Coordinates of C-alpha atoms and ligand atoms in Angstrom, one line a residue:
M1329 CA 0.0 0.0 0.0
A1330 CA 1.2 3.5 -0.7
T1331 CA 2.5 5.2 2.5
A1332 CA 1.4 8.6 1.1
P1333 CA -1.3 8.9 -1.6
A1334 CA -0.5 10.6 -4.9
P1335 CA -1.9 14.1 -5.3
Q1336 CA -5.6 14.3 -6.5
P1337 CA -5.3 14.5 -10.3
V1338 CA -7.1 17.0 -12.5
N1339 CA -7.3 16.9 -16.3
E1340 CA -4.4 18.7 -18.0
P1341 CA -5.6 22.0 -19.6
V1342 CA -5.4 21.9 -23.4
R1343 CA -3.2 24.6 -24.9
G1344 CA -4.8 26.7 -27.7
Y1345 CA -1.7 27.8 -29.6
A1346 CA -3.5 31.0 -30.7
P1347 CA -1.7 33.3 -33.1
G1348 CA 0.9 35.5 -31.2
S1349 CA 1.1 33.2 -28.2
P1350 CA 4.5 32.1 -26.8
E1351 CA 3.4 28.5 -26.8
R1352 CA 2.7 28.7 -30.6
A1353 CA 6.2 30.1 -31.2
A1354 CA 7.9 27.5 -29.1
L1355 CA 6.1 24.5 -30.8
A1356 CA 6.9 26.0 -34.3
E1357 CA 10.5 26.2 -33.3
H1358 CA 10.6 22.6 -32.2
L1359 CA 8.9 21.5 -35.4
A1360 CA 11.4 23.3 -37.6
A1361 CA 14.3 21.8 -35.7
L1362 CA 12.9 18.3 -35.8
A1363 CA 12.2 18.6 -39.5
K1364 CA 15.9 19.1 -40.1
E1365 CA 17.0 16.1 -38.1
R1366 CA 17.2 12.5 -39.1
V1367 CA 16.9 10.6 -35.8
E1368 CA 18.7 7.3 -35.2
A1369 CA 16.3 5.4 -33.0
R1370 CA 17.9 2.5 -31.2
M1371 CA 16.3 0.0 -28.9
R1372 CA 16.5 0.3 -25.2
I1373 CA 17.2 -3.0 -23.4
G1374 CA 18.1 -2.9 -19.8
A1375 CA 20.8 -0.2 -19.4
R1376 CA 21.9 -0.3 -23.1
D1377 CA 21.0 1.5 -26.3
V1378 CA 21.0 -1.3 -28.7
A1379 CA 21.4 -1.4 -32.5
G1380 CA 19.5 -3.9 -34.6
D1381 CA 20.9 -5.9 -37.5
T1382 CA 18.6 -3.9 -39.8
T1383 CA 16.9 -0.5 -39.8
F1384 CA 13.6 0.8 -41.2
P1385 CA 12.6 4.4 -42.0
V1386 CA 9.9 6.5 -40.4
V1387 CA 8.6 9.0 -43.0
A1388 CA 6.3 12.0 -42.7
P1389 CA 3.0 10.7 -44.1
H1390 CA 2.2 14.1 -45.6
R1391 CA 5.6 14.2 -47.3
H1392 CA 6.7 10.7 -47.9
D1393 CA 10.1 11.5 -49.3
H1394 CA 11.0 13.0 -45.9
V1395 CA 12.7 10.4 -43.7
L1396 CA 12.4 11.5 -40.1
A1397 CA 14.1 8.6 -38.4
D1398 CA 16.0 5.4 -39.0
V1399 CA 14.8 2.8 -36.5
H1400 CA 16.7 -0.2 -35.4
A1401 CA 14.6 -3.4 -35.8
A1402 CA 14.7 -6.3 -33.3
G1403 CA 15.8 -9.8 -34.2
P1404 CA 14.9 -12.8 -32.0
A1405 CA 18.0 -12.4 -29.9
H1406 CA 17.0 -8.8 -29.0
V1407 CA 13.6 -9.9 -27.9
E1408 CA 15.2 -12.6 -25.7
Q1409 CA 17.5 -10.0 -24.2
A1410 CA 14.6 -7.6 -23.5
V1411 CA 12.8 -10.4 -21.7
A1412 CA 15.9 -11.2 -19.7
A1413 CA 16.3 -7.5 -18.8
A1414 CA 12.7 -7.3 -17.7
G1415 CA 13.3 -10.4 -15.5
N1416 CA 16.5 -8.9 -13.9
A1417 CA 14.7 -5.7 -13.0
A1418 CA 11.5 -7.3 -11.7
R1419 CA 12.5 -8.1 -8.0
G1420 CA 13.8 -4.6 -7.2
W1421 CA 11.0 -2.7 -8.9
A1422 CA 8.3 -4.8 -7.3
A1423 CA 9.9 -4.3 -3.9
L1424 CA 9.6 -0.6 -4.1
D1425 CA 6.8 1.2 -2.2
Q1426 CA 4.0 2.2 -4.5
A1427 CA 4.7 5.9 -3.6
E1428 CA 8.3 5.5 -5.0
R1429 CA 7.0 4.0 -8.3
S1430 CA 4.3 6.6 -8.6
A1431 CA 6.8 9.4 -8.1
V1432 CA 8.5 8.3 -11.3
F1433 CA 5.3 8.6 -13.3
L1434 CA 4.2 11.8 -11.6
R1435 CA 7.6 13.3 -12.6
A1436 CA 7.1 12.0 -16.1
A1437 CA 3.7 13.7 -16.2
D1438 CA 5.2 17.0 -15.1
L1439 CA 8.1 16.8 -17.5
L1440 CA 5.6 16.2 -20.3
A1441 CA 3.4 19.0 -19.1
G1442 CA 6.4 21.3 -19.1
P1443 CA 9.8 21.0 -20.7
W1444 CA 9.1 17.9 -22.9
R1445 CA 5.7 18.9 -24.2
D1446 CA 6.9 20.5 -27.5
A1447 CA 9.3 17.6 -28.3
V1448 CA 6.6 15.0 -27.9
N1449 CA 4.0 17.0 -29.8
A1450 CA 6.4 17.8 -32.6
A1451 CA 7.3 14.1 -33.1
T1452 CA 3.6 13.3 -33.1
I1453 CA 2.7 16.0 -35.6
L1454 CA 5.5 15.1 -38.1
G1455 CA 5.7 11.3 -37.6
Q1456 CA 2.0 10.6 -37.4
S1457 CA 0.7 13.6 -39.4
K1458 CA -1.5 15.0 -36.6
S1459 CA -2.8 18.6 -36.5
W1460 CA -1.5 20.7 -33.6
H1461 CA -4.8 20.3 -31.7
Q1462 CA -4.9 16.6 -32.2
A1463 CA -1.3 16.2 -31.1
E1464 CA -1.9 18.4 -28.0
I1465 CA -5.0 16.4 -26.8
D1466 CA -3.3 13.1 -27.4
A1467 CA 0.5 13.2 -27.0
A1468 CA 0.4 15.9 -24.2
C1469 CA -2.9 16.0 -22.4
E1470 CA -4.1 12.4 -22.5
L1471 CA -0.8 10.9 -21.6
I1472 CA -0.3 13.4 -18.8
D1473 CA -3.7 12.4 -17.5
F1474 CA -3.0 8.7 -17.9
W1475 CA 0.1 9.0 -15.7
R1476 CA -1.5 11.2 -13.0
F1477 CA -4.8 9.4 -12.8
N1478 CA -3.2 6.0 -12.8
C1479 CA -1.1 6.9 -9.7
H1480 CA -4.3 8.1 -8.0
W1481 CA -6.1 4.8 -8.9
A1482 CA -3.2 2.7 -7.8
D1483 CA -3.6 4.2 -4.3
R1484 CA -7.4 3.7 -4.3
I1485 CA -7.0 0.0 -5.3
A1486 CA -4.5 -0.5 -2.4
E1487 CA -7.1 1.0 0.0
E1488 CA -9.5 -1.8 -0.9
Q1489 CA -8.9 -4.2 1.9
P1490 CA -10.9 -7.1 3.4
D1491 CA -12.7 -7.2 6.7
S1492 CA -10.9 -8.4 9.8
V1493 CA -12.3 -9.9 13.0
P1494 CA -11.1 -9.7 16.6
G1495 CA -7.9 -11.7 16.9
A1496 CA -7.0 -11.8 13.2
W1497 CA -5.9 -9.2 10.6
N1498 CA -6.7 -9.8 7.0
R1499 CA -4.9 -7.9 4.2
T1500 CA -4.7 -7.9 0.5
D1501 CA -1.2 -7.7 -0.9
Y1502 CA -1.4 -6.2 -4.4
R1503 CA 1.3 -8.1 -6.1
P1504 CA 2.4 -7.5 -9.7
L1505 CA 2.1 -10.5 -12.1
E1506 CA 4.8 -13.1 -11.8
G1507 CA 6.6 -12.5 -15.1
F1508 CA 6.8 -9.8 -17.7
V1509 CA 4.1 -7.9 -19.6
L1510 CA 4.3 -7.6 -23.4
A1511 CA 2.9 -4.2 -24.6
L1512 CA 2.1 -3.8 -28.3
S1513 CA 0.9 -0.4 -29.2
P1514 CA -0.8 1.1 -32.3
F1515 CA 0.3 4.0 -34.5
N1516 CA -2.6 6.4 -33.9
F1517 CA -2.3 7.6 -30.3
T1518 CA 1.0 8.6 -28.7
S1519 CA -0.8 8.5 -25.4
I1520 CA -1.8 4.9 -25.8
A1521 CA 1.7 4.0 -26.7
G1522 CA 2.8 5.6 -23.5
N1523 CA 0.1 4.1 -21.4
L1524 CA 0.4 0.5 -22.5
P1525 CA 3.8 -0.2 -21.0
T1526 CA 3.5 2.2 -18.1
A1527 CA 0.2 1.2 -16.6
P1528 CA 1.5 -2.3 -15.8
A1529 CA 4.9 -0.9 -14.8
L1530 CA 3.3 1.5 -12.3
L1531 CA 2.0 -1.4 -10.3
G1532 CA 5.4 -3.2 -10.1
N1533 CA 5.5 -5.2 -13.4
T1534 CA 8.4 -5.1 -15.8
V1535 CA 7.6 -4.8 -19.5
V1536 CA 8.8 -5.4 -23.0
W1537 CA 7.3 -2.7 -25.2
K1538 CA 7.0 -2.9 -29.0
P1539 CA 5.4 0.3 -30.5
S1540 CA 4.0 0.5 -34.0
E1541 CA 6.7 1.0 -36.6
K1542 CA 4.7 4.0 -37.7
Q1543 CA 4.8 5.7 -34.3
A1544 CA 8.5 4.8 -33.6
L1545 CA 9.6 8.4 -33.6
S1546 CA 7.4 9.7 -30.8
A1547 CA 7.9 6.3 -29.0
Q1548 CA 11.6 7.1 -28.9
V1549 CA 11.0 10.5 -27.4
L1550 CA 8.7 9.0 -24.8
M1551 CA 11.4 6.4 -23.8
D1552 CA 13.9 9.2 -23.4
L1553 CA 11.3 11.1 -21.3
L1554 CA 10.7 8.1 -19.0
R1555 CA 14.5 7.7 -18.4
A1556 CA 14.7 11.4 -17.6
A1557 CA 11.9 10.9 -15.1
G1558 CA 14.0 8.3 -13.3
L1559 CA 12.5 5.0 -14.6
P1560 CA 15.1 2.4 -13.6
D1561 CA 16.8 0.4 -16.4
G1562 CA 15.0 -2.8 -17.4
V1563 CA 11.5 -1.8 -16.1
V1564 CA 10.4 -0.9 -19.6
N1565 CA 12.4 -2.4 -22.5
L1566 CA 11.8 -0.8 -25.9
V1567 CA 12.2 -3.0 -28.9
H1568 CA 11.3 -1.9 -32.4
G1569 CA 10.2 -3.7 -35.5
D1570 CA 7.9 -6.5 -36.6
G1571 CA 5.1 -7.3 -34.2
G1572 CA 4.8 -10.8 -35.5
L1573 CA 8.4 -11.6 -34.8
V1574 CA 8.5 -9.9 -31.4
S1575 CA 5.3 -11.5 -30.2
E1576 CA 6.3 -15.0 -31.4
V1577 CA 9.5 -14.9 -29.4
A1578 CA 8.3 -13.0 -26.3
M1579 CA 5.0 -15.0 -25.9
A1580 CA 6.9 -18.3 -25.9
Q1581 CA 9.0 -17.4 -22.9
P1582 CA 7.9 -19.1 -19.7
G1583 CA 7.8 -15.7 -18.0
F1584 CA 5.2 -14.2 -20.4
A1585 CA 2.5 -13.1 -17.9
G1586 CA 0.4 -10.5 -19.7
L1587 CA -0.4 -8.9 -23.0
H1588 CA -1.4 -5.2 -23.1
F1589 CA -2.5 -4.7 -26.7
T1590 CA -4.2 -1.9 -28.6
G1591 CA -4.6 -2.3 -32.4
S1592 CA -6.7 -4.2 -34.9
S1593 CA -9.1 -7.0 -34.0
T1594 CA -7.5 -9.4 -36.5
V1595 CA -4.0 -9.0 -34.9
F1596 CA -5.5 -9.4 -31.5
R1597 CA -7.3 -12.6 -32.4
D1598 CA -3.9 -14.0 -33.7
L1599 CA -2.2 -13.0 -30.5
W1600 CA -4.9 -14.6 -28.3
R1601 CA -4.5 -17.9 -30.3
R1602 CA -0.7 -17.6 -29.8
A1603 CA -1.1 -17.2 -26.1
G1604 CA -3.4 -20.3 -26.0
A1605 CA -1.0 -22.4 -28.0
N1606 CA 1.9 -21.5 -25.6
L1607 CA 0.0 -22.2 -22.4
D1608 CA 1.9 -25.4 -21.6
R1609 CA 5.2 -23.6 -21.4
L1610 CA 4.0 -20.6 -19.5
R1611 CA 4.5 -20.2 -15.7
T1612 CA 1.1 -18.6 -15.2
F1613 CA -2.1 -18.1 -17.2
P1614 CA -1.4 -14.8 -18.9
R1615 CA -3.6 -11.8 -18.6
I1616 CA -4.8 -10.8 -22.1
V1617 CA -6.0 -7.2 -22.5
G1618 CA -6.8 -5.9 -25.9
E1619 CA -8.6 -2.8 -27.1
T1620 CA -9.3 -3.2 -30.8
G1621 CA -11.2 -1.9 -33.8
G1622 CA -14.5 -0.2 -34.2
K1623 CA -17.2 0.7 -36.7
D1624 CA -18.7 3.5 -34.8
F1625 CA -22.1 4.8 -35.4
V1626 CA -24.2 8.0 -35.1
V1627 CA -27.9 7.5 -35.2
A1628 CA -30.2 10.5 -35.5
H1629 CA -33.9 10.6 -34.5
P1630 CA -36.3 12.9 -36.4
S1631 CA -36.3 15.2 -33.3
A1632 CA -32.5 15.8 -33.6
A1633 CA -31.0 19.2 -34.2
A1634 CA -29.5 19.2 -37.7
D1635 CA -26.8 21.7 -37.1
A1636 CA -25.4 19.9 -34.0
L1637 CA -25.6 16.6 -35.9
V1638 CA -23.6 18.1 -38.8
V1639 CA -20.8 19.3 -36.5
A1640 CA -20.7 16.0 -34.6
L1641 CA -20.4 14.1 -37.9
G1642 CA -17.7 16.3 -39.3
R1643 CA -15.6 16.4 -36.2
G1644 CA -16.3 12.8 -35.3
A1645 CA -15.5 11.4 -38.7
F1646 CA -12.7 13.6 -40.0
E1647 CA -10.5 14.7 -37.1
Y1648 CA -7.1 13.0 -37.3
Q1649 CA -8.2 11.8 -40.8
G1650 CA -10.7 9.4 -39.2
Q1651 CA -7.8 7.4 -37.8
K1652 CA -9.3 7.0 -34.3
C1653 CA -10.8 3.8 -33.2
S1654 CA -13.8 5.8 -32.0
A1655 CA -14.3 7.8 -35.3
A1656 CA -17.8 8.1 -36.6
S1657 CA -17.8 6.0 -39.8
R1658 CA -21.5 5.1 -40.3
A1659 CA -24.5 7.5 -39.8
Y1660 CA -28.2 6.9 -39.9
V1661 CA -30.2 10.0 -40.7
P1662 CA -34.0 10.3 -41.0
R1663 CA -35.4 11.4 -44.4
S1664 CA -37.0 14.5 -42.9
L1665 CA -33.7 15.8 -41.6
W1666 CA -31.6 14.8 -44.6
P1667 CA -31.9 17.9 -46.8
A1668 CA -30.5 20.1 -44.0
V1669 CA -27.9 17.6 -43.0
R1670 CA -26.8 16.8 -46.5
D1671 CA -26.0 20.4 -47.4
G1672 CA -24.3 21.1 -44.1
L1673 CA -22.2 18.0 -44.2
A1674 CA -21.1 18.5 -47.8
D1675 CA -20.1 22.1 -47.1
L1676 CA -18.2 21.1 -43.9
A1677 CA -16.4 18.2 -45.5
R1678 CA -15.2 20.4 -48.4
S1679 CA -14.1 23.3 -46.2
L1680 CA -11.8 21.5 -43.8
P1681 CA -8.2 22.6 -44.5
M1682 CA -6.0 19.6 -45.5
G1683 CA -2.2 19.7 -45.8
D1684 CA 1.1 19.8 -43.9
P1685 CA 0.2 19.5 -40.2
A1686 CA 3.3 21.4 -39.3
D1687 CA 1.3 24.4 -40.4
P1688 CA -1.1 25.3 -37.5
A1689 CA -3.8 26.3 -40.0
T1690 CA -4.2 22.6 -41.1
F1691 CA -7.2 20.6 -39.8
L1692 CA -6.3 17.3 -41.6
G1693 CA -3.0 15.8 -42.4
A1694 CA -2.3 12.7 -44.5
V1695 CA -3.3 9.1 -43.7
I1696 CA -0.6 7.0 -42.1
S1697 CA 0.7 4.9 -45.0
E1698 CA 0.5 4.0 -48.6
A1699 CA -1.3 0.8 -47.7
S1700 CA -3.9 2.8 -45.9
Y1701 CA -4.2 5.2 -48.8
R1702 CA -4.8 2.3 -51.2
R1703 CA -7.3 0.6 -48.8
L1704 CA -9.4 3.8 -48.5
T1705 CA -9.4 4.9 -52.1
G1706 CA -10.2 1.4 -53.2
A1707 CA -13.1 1.1 -50.8
V1708 CA -14.5 4.4 -52.0
R1709 CA -14.1 3.5 -55.6
D1710 CA -15.9 0.1 -55.0
A1711 CA -18.7 1.8 -53.1
V1712 CA -19.4 4.2 -55.9
A1713 CA -19.3 1.4 -58.4
G1714 CA -21.8 -0.4 -56.2
G1715 CA -24.3 2.4 -56.3
A1716 CA -23.2 4.8 -53.5
E1717 CA -23.3 8.5 -54.1
L1718 CA -20.0 10.5 -53.4
L1719 CA -21.4 13.5 -51.6
A1720 CA -17.9 14.8 -50.8
G1721 CA -14.4 13.4 -51.2
E1722 CA -13.0 14.0 -54.7
G1723 CA -9.3 14.5 -55.2
A1724 CA -7.4 11.9 -53.2
D1725 CA -3.7 12.5 -54.1
D1726 CA -0.6 10.6 -53.1
A1727 CA 2.0 12.5 -55.1
V1728 CA 3.6 14.2 -52.1
G1729 CA 1.8 12.7 -49.1
W1730 CA -1.0 10.2 -48.7
F1731 CA -3.9 12.6 -48.8
V1732 CA -7.4 11.3 -48.6
P1733 CA -10.0 14.2 -48.4
P1734 CA -13.0 14.1 -46.1
T1735 CA -15.3 11.7 -47.8
V1736 CA -19.0 11.3 -47.5
L1737 CA -20.7 8.3 -49.2
V1738 CA -24.5 8.1 -49.2
T1739 CA -25.4 4.4 -49.6
P1740 CA -28.7 2.8 -50.6
D1741 CA -27.7 -0.4 -48.9
P1742 CA -27.3 -0.2 -45.1
R1743 CA -25.3 -3.4 -45.0
S1744 CA -22.9 -2.5 -47.8
D1745 CA -19.1 -2.9 -47.3
T1746 CA -18.4 0.7 -46.1
M1747 CA -21.2 0.5 -43.5
V1748 CA -19.7 -2.7 -42.0
R1749 CA -15.9 -2.8 -42.4
E1750 CA -13.5 -0.7 -40.3
L1751 CA -11.8 1.5 -42.9
F1752 CA -9.8 3.6 -40.5
G1753 CA -9.7 6.8 -42.5
P1754 CA -11.8 10.0 -43.3
V1755 CA -14.7 8.1 -44.9
L1756 CA -18.2 8.5 -43.5
S1757 CA -21.0 6.4 -44.9
V1758 CA -24.6 7.6 -44.5
F1759 CA -27.8 5.7 -44.8
V1760 CA -31.0 7.7 -45.0
Y1761 CA -34.0 5.9 -43.4
D1762 CA -37.7 6.6 -43.5
D1763 CA -38.8 8.4 -40.3
A1764 CA -41.4 5.7 -39.6
D1765 CA -38.6 3.1 -39.4
W1766 CA -36.9 4.5 -36.3
E1767 CA -37.2 1.3 -34.3
A1768 CA -36.1 -0.9 -37.1
T1769 CA -33.2 1.4 -37.7
L1770 CA -32.0 0.9 -34.1
D1771 CA -32.0 -2.9 -34.8
L1772 CA -30.0 -2.2 -38.0
V1773 CA -27.4 -0.2 -36.1
D1774 CA -27.1 -3.0 -33.5
T1775 CA -26.7 -5.8 -35.9
T1776 CA -24.7 -4.4 -38.8
S1777 CA -21.2 -4.5 -37.6
P1778 CA -19.3 -7.1 -35.4
Y1779 CA -17.8 -4.2 -33.3
G1780 CA -19.1 -2.6 -30.1
L1781 CA -16.8 0.3 -29.4
T1782 CA -18.4 3.8 -29.6
G1783 CA -21.7 5.2 -30.8
A1784 CA -24.0 8.2 -30.5
V1785 CA -27.6 9.1 -30.6
F1786 CA -28.8 12.5 -31.6
A1787 CA -32.4 13.4 -30.4
T1788 CA -34.3 16.0 -28.4
D1789 CA -37.2 13.6 -27.7
R1790 CA -36.4 12.1 -24.3
A1791 CA -38.3 8.9 -25.0
A1792 CA -36.3 8.3 -28.2
I1793 CA -33.0 8.8 -26.3
A1794 CA -34.1 6.2 -23.7
Q1795 CA -35.2 3.8 -26.5
A1796 CA -31.9 4.1 -28.3
S1797 CA -29.9 3.7 -25.1
A1798 CA -31.7 0.5 -24.3
A1799 CA -31.7 -1.0 -27.8
L1800 CA -28.0 -0.2 -28.3
R1801 CA -26.8 -1.3 -24.8
Q1802 CA -24.3 -3.8 -26.1
A1803 CA -23.5 -2.0 -29.3
A1804 CA -21.0 0.5 -27.8
G1805 CA -18.8 0.5 -24.7
N1806 CA -18.8 4.3 -24.9
F1807 CA -22.2 5.7 -25.7
Y1808 CA -22.8 9.4 -26.4
V1809 CA -26.0 11.3 -26.2
N1810 CA -26.0 14.4 -28.4
D1811 CA -22.3 14.4 -28.7
K1812 CA -19.7 13.0 -31.2
P1813 CA -18.5 9.5 -30.4
T1814 CA -14.8 10.5 -30.1
G1815 CA -12.8 12.4 -27.6
A1816 CA -13.0 10.3 -24.4
V1817 CA -11.2 12.0 -21.5
V1818 CA -9.3 10.1 -18.8
G1819 CA -11.1 10.2 -15.6
Q1820 CA -14.4 11.2 -17.3
Q1821 CA -15.2 8.6 -19.9
P1822 CA -13.2 5.4 -19.3
F1823 CA -12.7 3.9 -22.7
G1824 CA -13.2 0.5 -24.3
G1825 CA -15.8 -1.7 -26.0
G1826 CA -17.0 -5.3 -26.2
R1827 CA -17.9 -7.6 -29.1
A1828 CA -15.0 -7.6 -31.7
S1829 CA -13.7 -4.3 -30.2
G1830 CA -11.8 -6.0 -27.4
T1831 CA -11.8 -7.0 -23.8
N1832 CA -13.3 -3.7 -22.6
D1833 CA -10.9 -3.3 -19.7
K1834 CA -11.4 0.4 -20.0
A1835 CA -8.1 2.3 -20.5
G1836 CA -7.8 5.2 -18.2
S1837 CA -9.6 3.6 -15.3
P1838 CA -8.9 1.4 -12.2
W1839 CA -10.4 -1.6 -14.0
N1840 CA -7.5 -1.7 -16.4
L1841 CA -5.0 -1.4 -13.6
L1842 CA -6.6 -4.4 -11.8
R1843 CA -5.6 -6.6 -14.7
W1844 CA -1.9 -6.1 -13.9
L1845 CA -2.2 -7.2 -10.3
S1846 CA -2.4 -10.7 -8.8
P1847 CA -3.7 -10.1 -5.3
R1848 CA -2.4 -12.2 -2.4
T1849 CA -4.6 -12.5 0.7
V1850 CA -2.8 -12.5 3.9
K1851 CA -4.4 -13.6 7.2
E1852 CA -2.5 -13.1 10.4
T1853 CA -3.7 -14.7 13.6
F1854 CA -2.3 -12.9 16.6
V1855 CA -2.8 -15.7 19.2
P1856 CA -3.1 -19.1 17.4
P1857 CA -5.2 -21.8 19.1
T1858 CA -3.4 -24.4 21.1
D1859 CA -6.1 -27.0 21.5
W1860 CA -7.6 -28.9 18.6
R1861 CA -11.0 -29.6 20.2
Y1862 CA -14.2 -27.6 19.4
P1863 CA -16.7 -26.9 22.2
H1864 CA -19.3 -29.4 21.1
L1865 CA -16.8 -32.2 21.6
G1866 CA -16.9 -31.6 25.3
P1867 CA -14.1 -31.0 27.7
A1868 CA -10.9 -33.0 27.3
A1869 CA -10.4 -35.8 29.7
G1870 CA -8.7 -34.5 32.8
A1871 CA -8.7 -31.0 31.5
A1872 CA -12.1 -29.5 32.3
G1873 CA -12.6 -26.0 31.0
A1874 CA -10.0 -26.4 28.3
G1875 CA -10.9 -25.1 24.8
H1876 CA -12.8 -22.0 25.9
D1877 CA -10.0 -19.5 25.9
A1878 CA -9.5 -16.7 23.5
A1879 CA -7.3 -18.8 21.2
D1880 CA -10.2 -21.2 20.6
A1881 CA -12.6 -18.3 20.0
S1882 CA -10.4 -17.1 17.2
G1883 CA -10.2 -20.7 15.9
L1884 CA -14.0 -20.8 15.6
A1885 CA -14.1 -17.4 13.9
E1886 CA -12.1 -18.7 11.0
G1887 CA -15.1 -20.4 9.2
G1888 CA -13.6 -23.9 9.0
S1889 CA -15.7 -25.0 6.1
R1890 CA -13.7 -22.9 3.6
P1891 CA -10.7 -24.1 1.8
Ligands
NAD349 P1 -2.2 -2.9 -35.8 O1 -3.1 -4.0 -35.3 O2 -1.7 -3.0 -37.3 O3 -0.9 -2.8 -35.0 C1 -0.9 -2.7 -33.5 C2 0.4 -3.3 -33.0 O4 0.5 -4.7 -33.3 C3 1.6 -2.6 -33.6 O5 2.6 -2.5 -32.6 C4 2.0 -3.6 -34.7 O6 3.4 -3.6 -35.0 C5 1.6 -4.9 -34.0 N1 1.4 -6.0 -35.0 C6 1.0 -5.9 -36.2 N2 0.8 -7.1 -36.8 C7 1.1 -8.0 -35.8 C8 1.1 -9.4 -35.8 N3 0.8 -10.2 -36.8 N4 1.5 -10.0 -34.6 C9 1.8 -9.3 -33.5 N5 1.8 -7.9 -33.5 C10 1.4 -7.3 -34.7 O7 -3.0 -1.6 -35.6 P2 -2.6 -0.1 -36.0 O8 -2.8 0.0 -37.5 O9 -1.3 0.4 -35.4 O10 -3.8 0.7 -35.3 C11 -5.1 0.8 -35.8 C12 -6.0 -0.2 -35.2 O11 -6.0 0.0 -33.8 C13 -7.5 0.1 -35.6 O12 -8.1 -1.2 -35.8 C14 -8.0 0.8 -34.4 O13 -9.4 0.7 -34.3 C15 -7.3 0.2 -33.3 N6 -7.3 1.0 -32.1 C16 -8.2 0.7 -31.0 C17 -8.2 1.5 -29.9 C18 -9.1 1.1 -28.8 O14 -9.0 1.7 -27.7 N7 -10.1 0.3 -28.9 C19 -7.4 2.6 -29.8 C20 -6.5 2.9 -30.9 C21 -6.5 2.1 -32.0

């Protein structure tokens, strides 16, 4: 248990970077400097910066001839070394008081809030093609919140203790898992990349962390930040490269005790199977936590306000190029509202500034990779060939960067490909339903996609809101009423979904932290019994009165029928 609780956290204020502000000048300076560098990103294993046998480039998605970093890729031996380093650090790290471990992450949060903020934001803007605002709410604010709130929740968990009775003291010892945690993080949120290895580490676990190849630049800056915060060597071991290779080697080690994954559902299913196949060689049953894909919906009732709906769809579908697991990607609009929504949505989609995100006037950057560009443009082309109307979204262009404009498809078929499949880009598919079909539409929303991550209802009619909330109870782990389905804030909307969207362990909450603990129950009896007899057996021959002392009373209190 922490001897002194961490400070009560509050959400990190979001910087506005308004024209003329000093914060705007400082971030612009960092961006200009980083754009001139070509970073060499080595792995960090134990106390060593380690080169791989090969390297791969990180390019700016909005200028794909601009190489930002050369990243050293792990081979099997590096993964084994990382697992060994995690093992070597485990005992000392677990033995520390929670307050000592929390202090490292509270310092990391303050470093990120202050002197490291621009460096982490700049790497996220250039490496992942995020606008200034999107980088700020992710790489700075959300990660600061994860670190501060997790420390607070670690203390609250430790406070949860069992009842004790006179003569005995019962305690829960919140042990870390017996072994290491493998953290595999996605490209789209620097904050998730930072949280996946550090949430288990905060509670005393040691970690092998493999970030996405496409987020390797900001991952490197985070690793440097954690070291500056005082994280001991070997607690988080950073390896880069191929997720298949890293997971194959790491998950076959006997000490593999947990997987903290965020990424696509397909990869997560493979990882779960791999964990199952390795069970016979593992020391413990591993904890498997995965937050995965989504096909997030917005359903509007005829009583909805059209202007609010348009803004929610525009922001929800197109911010960060739709590359949020929570992004609105299918919308259901009643015919009576459609004329107003249609015009508003088309205007909004066409007016969002797209370009180089280093320019603070940019709203959308490029999508993350050529593969993503091809997937998105192919899906739109096929949808149009299949009868969908392209309301907005002409002009995809990959000459300089992988630019896919905000795209709105109006589909006559509510179960067509783009209404069902996670596309992970700025593509919103709309189905217009007859007002009288409101109830049937709720059923359609619920049954169209295998996912269950986020969703929103827009209505002013209270009964309709209640009806949607009930009908869509399992359709979304994060459900919004008259709000866009993105933008969950740590401490306010714990995040995660069920169905094909993952294990719903709610990142940014105590529930996630509980998965990284293996509680030990300790009962201490102060005066143990010295006579084996219970009162109903009668007095011992030649020892009248024996068996009725305090020690026997405590023996009776133990509930002898339990194991
Ligand atoms: P991804 O699944 O391609 O990659 C995630 C991580 O897994 C990366 O580190 C990657 O290198 C690794 N990986 C890839 N293939 C692997 C394999 N065969 N075996 C083992 N590891 C492998 O995902 P991404 O493209 O980086 O991120 C986008 C996906 O993540 C989307 O599906 C999105 O919905 C999801 N996501 C979900 C949440 C959530 O909270 N539910 C949050 C962010 C992103």
